[in-house]
Amino acid sequence: MRTVRTAPHPDTGGAGGHSRILGIGGYRPRQVVRNAELCEAIDSTEEWIETRSGIRERRFASADETLHSMAVAAAAKALAGAGVDPMRIDLVVLASMSQLDQTPPLSVRVAHTLGARAAAAIDLSAACAGFCHALALASDAVRAGSARRVLVIGAERMTDIVERTDRGSAFLFADGAGAVVVGAADAPGIGPVVRRADGAYSEALRMTAPWGDSTGVRPWMRMDGRRIFRWAMDEVAPAAAEAVRAAGVTPDGLGAFVPHQANLRIIDLMAERLGLGSRTAIARDVVRMGNTSAASIPLALETLLAEGQAAGGDTALLVGFGAGLNYAAQVVVLP
Ligand code: UT7
């Protein structure tokens, strides 16, 4: 009988009971779609879309840019940035809300393609909050010693579940993937997570029908945007402030604010509520990438680092929120 390891793993890289992000990678689909291209199908205008959401353009995946290929590309970049060989990954956690194949878990196929042959792999369903939930699980696994290095991936092809003619969501959602590698550290690099779900809002973002029901009608995602907007301000913004306190830092000491890229108005209002000063870089990737659900936070982090708005060693407040409704927030140190 094969043994199952439950004790802390001896190879923690010599680090002392903490976790941190070691590397970040993203994949942005090739096709850029501007507001003008969507207006006719939803009876809208470029100005309305930009004023209400901040979005100017987004990326739509082509047929060859599958969830699998985008997740692999983002993860390979994160592994290269971290300088970690895939064989040294113990666990892959993949968050997605647009994975249409019920089984096998996409994470298992992604791990296999990457050559992470020693890893366990699980999928996580927490919609747009998925990345921050997955990051919290990865951090806990590393700190408890049940894994040494964890690959966390957020990957979405929202164009597979959003109806092109749906006025309430077609201009908002988009495709892409982002990933980080989490490993052991001598000092705290991923702060305590503040997280909660509220099923009273389960109708606010949902699919219109189950897949494969007897009517044969294809299900699509539907969203009560106004209701989620209010909830984000009333519930998520105070939770984000709590994550800052739990990490033992102050809002004006944050190097970056990287909330889920749902809507520029939500991002800017949340920054205001948190009392962030001019020293904190605010991620506004939504303007060029739209809302990529579980991929939006690692993609936005990658942009901040690539553009030099944030640097390794800075602290960043991450806040994921979405369907459920569900949120998770934590402060991290950037790699
Ligand atoms: O990522 C997961 C979590 N999701 C979110 O966080 C989404 C949060 N919500 C939002 O981002 C915003 O609610 C939206 C961008 C989706 C919508 O913006 P809004 O300011 O909340 O618009 P609204 O739904 O309150 O609609 C305002 C007006 C309405 O007209 P009246 O009733 O004021 O005459 C709508 O009928 O805009 C109209 N409208 C549109 N007009 C042009 C709604 N959709 C459109 C459209 N184009 N696509």
XYZ file of C-alpha atoms and ligand atoms in Angstrom:
383
model
C 0.000 0.000 0.000
C 1.310 3.446 -0.842
C 1.717 5.775 2.113
C -0.050 9.102 2.331
C 2.033 11.961 3.655
C 0.349 13.940 6.434
C 3.304 15.309 8.388
C 4.878 18.627 7.352
C 7.145 18.112 4.371
C 10.834 18.242 5.367
C 11.948 20.241 2.288
C 10.609 23.718 3.003
C 13.557 25.426 1.315
C 14.962 26.297 4.746
C 12.225 28.866 5.301
C 10.438 29.471 8.558
C 6.728 28.854 8.462
C 5.599 31.654 6.156
C 4.512 31.823 2.526
C 4.973 34.248 -0.327
C 4.412 34.705 -4.042
C 7.541 33.676 -5.962
C 6.492 34.523 -9.528
C 3.597 35.869 -11.642
C 2.565 35.172 -15.237
C -0.342 36.085 -17.490
C -1.791 35.168 -20.862
C -3.763 37.723 -22.888
C -5.637 36.411 -25.942
C -4.554 37.855 -29.309
C -7.873 39.345 -30.431
C -8.482 42.893 -29.160
C -12.180 43.853 -29.215
C -13.092 47.541 -28.923
C -16.395 48.863 -27.574
C -17.588 49.903 -31.027
C -17.580 46.267 -32.158
C -20.091 45.236 -29.460
C -22.569 48.118 -29.536
C -24.916 46.948 -32.277
C -25.662 43.558 -30.700
C -26.609 45.152 -27.348
C -28.078 48.474 -28.499
C -25.415 50.470 -26.672
C -22.815 53.157 -27.359
C -19.046 53.361 -26.910
C -19.551 56.259 -24.506
C -22.092 54.392 -22.352
C -19.817 51.379 -21.980
C -16.769 53.466 -21.122
C -18.611 55.785 -18.747
C -20.403 53.012 -16.830
C -17.585 50.434 -16.737
C -14.321 52.183 -17.660
C -13.691 49.533 -20.310
C -12.267 50.628 -23.688
C -11.242 47.240 -25.015
C -10.979 43.606 -23.995
C -9.521 40.343 -25.317
C -11.609 37.509 -26.752
C -10.022 34.078 -27.116
C -9.862 32.476 -30.570
C -10.648 28.787 -31.096
C -7.055 27.721 -30.440
C -6.842 29.759 -27.216
C -8.532 27.216 -24.991
C -8.854 27.400 -21.213
C -6.191 24.713 -21.082
C -3.724 26.470 -23.407
C -4.184 29.861 -21.728
C -3.760 28.355 -18.242
C -0.617 26.509 -19.346
C 0.883 29.651 -20.921
C 0.231 31.799 -17.828
C 1.517 29.102 -15.475
C 4.675 28.490 -17.520
C 5.454 32.200 -17.316
C 4.874 32.265 -13.548
C 7.119 29.207 -13.071
C 9.868 30.756 -15.211
C 9.607 34.023 -13.267
C 9.848 32.132 -9.990
C 12.723 29.996 -11.262
C 10.828 26.872 -10.178
C 10.980 23.626 -12.149
C 7.462 22.177 -12.692
C 8.617 18.912 -11.107
C 9.027 20.796 -7.822
C 5.347 21.821 -7.673
C 3.358 19.810 -5.080
C -0.098 21.187 -5.744
C -1.937 22.982 -8.564
C -5.123 24.892 -7.702
C -7.036 26.227 -10.708
C -9.931 28.646 -10.299
C -12.435 29.077 -13.128
C -16.149 29.706 -13.663
C -16.092 29.013 -17.400
C -14.794 25.442 -17.459
C -17.507 23.661 -19.455
C -16.169 20.108 -19.075
C -17.482 18.734 -15.815
C -14.609 16.265 -15.536
C -11.668 15.596 -15.455
C -10.488 18.617 -13.464
C -8.742 21.070 -15.815
C -5.951 21.509 -13.257
C -4.902 17.875 -13.753
C -4.499 18.314 -17.517
C -2.668 21.610 -17.008
C -0.272 20.017 -14.484
C 0.384 17.159 -16.916
C 1.151 19.474 -19.847
C 3.474 21.577 -17.702
C 5.346 18.480 -16.549
C 4.297 18.925 -12.912
C 4.238 15.148 -12.529
C 4.718 15.163 -8.735
C 1.792 17.495 -8.109
C -1.741 16.952 -6.874
C -4.241 19.102 -8.766
C -7.684 20.455 -7.936
C -10.185 22.861 -9.507
C -11.889 25.515 -7.434
C -15.243 27.121 -8.177
C -15.652 30.548 -6.611
C -16.280 32.646 -9.737
C -14.559 36.055 -9.734
C -13.395 35.506 -6.127
C -11.663 32.266 -7.169
C -8.095 33.536 -7.418
C -7.979 35.009 -3.894
C -9.637 31.907 -2.412
C -7.117 29.669 -4.221
C -4.233 31.860 -3.054
C -5.414 31.555 0.566
C -5.562 27.747 0.296
C -2.104 27.668 -1.283
C -0.673 29.891 1.441
C -2.182 27.739 4.199
C -0.842 24.542 2.605
C 2.676 25.968 2.432
C 2.550 27.365 5.970
C 1.221 24.069 7.349
C 3.918 22.179 5.458
C 1.584 19.947 3.429
C 2.974 21.476 0.210
C 6.238 23.244 -0.541
C 5.345 24.995 -3.781
C 1.838 25.572 -5.085
C 0.812 26.789 -8.522
C -2.311 28.978 -8.370
C -4.090 29.679 -11.664
C -7.133 31.746 -12.630
C -8.302 31.010 -16.184
C -11.446 32.101 -18.008
C -13.129 31.991 -21.394
C -16.078 34.111 -20.333
C -17.109 34.384 -23.988
C -18.249 30.741 -23.707
C -20.844 31.555 -21.041
C -21.764 35.202 -21.747
C -24.378 35.762 -24.448
C -23.193 38.266 -27.063
C -26.629 39.930 -27.093
C -27.035 40.272 -23.313
C -27.099 43.994 -22.632
C -26.208 43.550 -18.969
C -22.973 41.591 -19.381
C -21.729 41.274 -23.007
C -19.612 44.452 -22.866
C -18.100 43.593 -19.476
C -16.642 40.086 -19.543
C -13.602 38.788 -21.420
C -10.992 36.031 -21.624
C -7.489 35.401 -20.258
C -5.432 33.597 -17.640
C -3.076 34.506 -14.810
C -0.982 32.476 -12.401
C 1.345 32.726 -9.423
C 3.743 30.314 -7.732
C 3.504 30.243 -3.919
C 6.390 28.955 -1.818
C 7.870 29.076 1.672
C 9.365 32.238 3.178
C 11.180 33.468 6.283
C 8.785 36.406 6.757
C 5.042 36.782 6.094
C 4.439 37.332 2.366
C 0.727 36.460 2.204
C -1.386 37.984 4.963
C -4.473 36.570 6.697
C -7.432 36.111 4.359
C -10.760 37.828 5.078
C -13.486 35.872 3.285
C -17.207 35.263 3.332
C -20.102 34.071 1.173
C -23.711 35.278 1.196
C -26.167 32.914 -0.468
C -28.972 35.449 -0.091
C -27.503 36.949 -3.273
C -27.230 33.677 -5.206
C -29.653 34.924 -7.896
C -27.580 38.059 -8.562
C -25.170 36.200 -10.859
C -26.247 32.817 -12.179
C -26.677 30.570 -15.207
C -30.110 30.573 -16.829
C -30.339 26.727 -16.819
C -28.253 23.653 -16.032
C -26.086 22.234 -18.830
C -27.791 19.471 -20.771
C -31.300 19.788 -19.339
C -34.180 18.201 -21.233
C -35.092 21.401 -23.145
C -31.725 21.409 -24.907
C -31.541 25.208 -24.496
C -28.001 26.484 -24.020
C -27.523 28.148 -20.622
C -26.062 31.663 -20.400
C -24.826 33.762 -17.540
C -27.067 36.547 -16.238
C -26.135 39.248 -13.774
C -27.911 41.900 -11.708
C -25.052 44.371 -12.063
C -26.597 47.148 -10.001
C -27.213 44.809 -7.031
C -23.649 43.466 -7.136
C -22.276 46.995 -7.393
C -24.061 48.003 -4.167
C -22.985 44.811 -2.378
C -19.368 45.420 -3.410
C -19.491 48.837 -1.761
C -21.451 47.798 1.336
C -19.835 44.411 2.095
C -16.602 44.001 0.164
C -15.026 47.414 0.779
C -15.192 46.999 4.632
C -13.814 43.440 4.267
C -10.905 44.818 2.247
C -10.188 47.298 5.051
C -10.270 44.397 7.518
C -7.683 42.495 5.436
C -5.385 45.518 5.648
C -5.752 45.645 9.452
C -5.296 41.859 9.743
C -1.991 42.141 7.866
C -0.790 44.738 10.371
C -0.304 47.464 7.753
C -2.049 50.774 7.111
C -3.832 51.813 3.896
C -1.318 54.597 3.225
C 1.514 52.061 3.491
C 0.184 49.871 0.678
C 2.285 49.811 -2.478
C -0.604 48.645 -4.643
C -4.349 48.042 -4.641
C -5.384 45.191 -6.925
C -9.096 44.459 -6.646
C -10.997 42.178 -9.011
C -11.239 44.116 -12.267
C -15.036 44.229 -12.430
C -15.669 47.877 -13.187
C -13.460 50.989 -13.001
C -16.090 52.820 -10.935
C -16.047 50.044 -8.309
C -12.223 50.086 -8.245
C -11.994 53.869 -7.789
C -14.825 54.055 -5.244
C -13.281 51.229 -3.211
C -9.892 52.975 -3.266
C -11.618 56.107 -1.977
C -13.456 54.199 0.780
C -10.156 52.609 1.855
C -8.535 56.029 2.080
C -5.665 55.118 -0.232
C -3.133 57.866 -0.839
C -1.213 58.883 -3.943
C 1.642 56.510 -3.026
C -0.544 53.457 -3.677
C -0.649 52.269 -7.303
C -4.195 51.342 -8.296
C -4.659 48.494 -10.786
C -6.885 49.604 -13.669
C -6.279 46.703 -16.055
C -10.057 46.558 -16.636
C -9.732 49.481 -19.092
C -7.830 47.296 -21.580
C -8.777 43.774 -20.481
C -12.417 43.980 -19.364
C -13.575 41.697 -16.567
C -11.731 38.372 -16.810
C -13.243 36.957 -13.596
C -10.761 34.654 -11.786
C -7.926 35.769 -14.081
C -8.302 39.493 -13.475
C -6.183 39.886 -10.321
C -3.023 38.069 -11.464
C -3.304 39.783 -14.880
C -3.630 43.198 -13.222
C -0.695 42.422 -10.908
C 1.426 41.472 -13.895
C 0.585 44.773 -15.612
C 1.485 46.862 -12.536
C 4.868 45.139 -12.291
C 5.548 45.264 -16.051
C 4.746 48.994 -16.215
C 6.860 49.758 -13.151
C 3.893 51.117 -11.163
C 4.709 48.558 -8.458
C 7.934 46.722 -7.661
C 9.083 43.541 -5.954
C 8.878 43.880 -2.171
C 5.863 46.243 -2.297
C 2.759 45.227 -0.393
C -0.437 44.832 -2.426
C -4.045 44.470 -1.271
C -5.888 41.850 -3.351
C -9.700 41.705 -3.260
C -11.641 39.061 -5.193
C -15.460 39.199 -5.328
C -18.302 37.878 -7.422
C -20.952 35.201 -7.896
C -22.206 33.465 -4.792
C -21.964 36.176 -3.724
C -18.520 35.479 -2.402
C -15.382 37.430 -1.541
C -11.813 36.936 -0.315
C -9.157 39.569 0.412
C -5.549 39.481 1.574
C -2.400 41.618 1.576
C 0.609 40.112 -0.210
C 4.231 41.051 -0.790
C 4.992 41.287 -4.521
C 7.746 39.077 -5.969
O -17.320 40.235 -11.853
C -18.373 39.710 -11.093
C -19.092 40.735 -10.342
N -19.752 41.673 -11.227
C -19.676 42.970 -10.985
O -19.000 43.373 -10.073
C -20.502 43.887 -11.837
C -20.925 45.077 -11.042
N -21.831 45.972 -11.764
C -21.452 46.762 -12.779
O -20.306 46.758 -13.185
C -22.483 47.724 -13.315
O -23.700 47.531 -12.631
C -22.733 47.606 -14.844
C -21.537 48.163 -15.613
C -22.980 46.168 -15.236
C -23.948 48.448 -15.254
O -23.760 49.796 -14.865
P -24.878 50.547 -13.993
O -24.407 51.911 -13.819
O -25.154 49.739 -12.764
O -26.104 50.535 -14.986
P -27.611 50.102 -14.693
O -27.750 48.633 -14.824
O -28.066 50.736 -13.409
O -28.358 50.786 -15.882
C -28.404 52.223 -16.023
C -29.166 52.562 -17.285
C -30.522 51.879 -17.393
O -31.414 52.790 -18.029
P -32.452 53.652 -17.157
O -33.285 52.653 -16.392
O -31.603 54.506 -16.267
O -33.202 54.404 -18.194
C -30.274 50.700 -18.297
O -31.413 50.297 -19.007
O -28.420 52.127 -18.446
C -29.243 51.240 -19.247
N -28.377 50.200 -19.778
C -27.659 50.313 -20.889
N -27.561 51.323 -21.773
C -26.725 51.136 -22.825
C -28.116 48.984 -19.219
N -27.230 48.315 -19.980
C -26.938 49.122 -21.014
C -26.089 48.994 -22.128
N -25.989 50.021 -22.996
N -25.330 47.889 -22.329
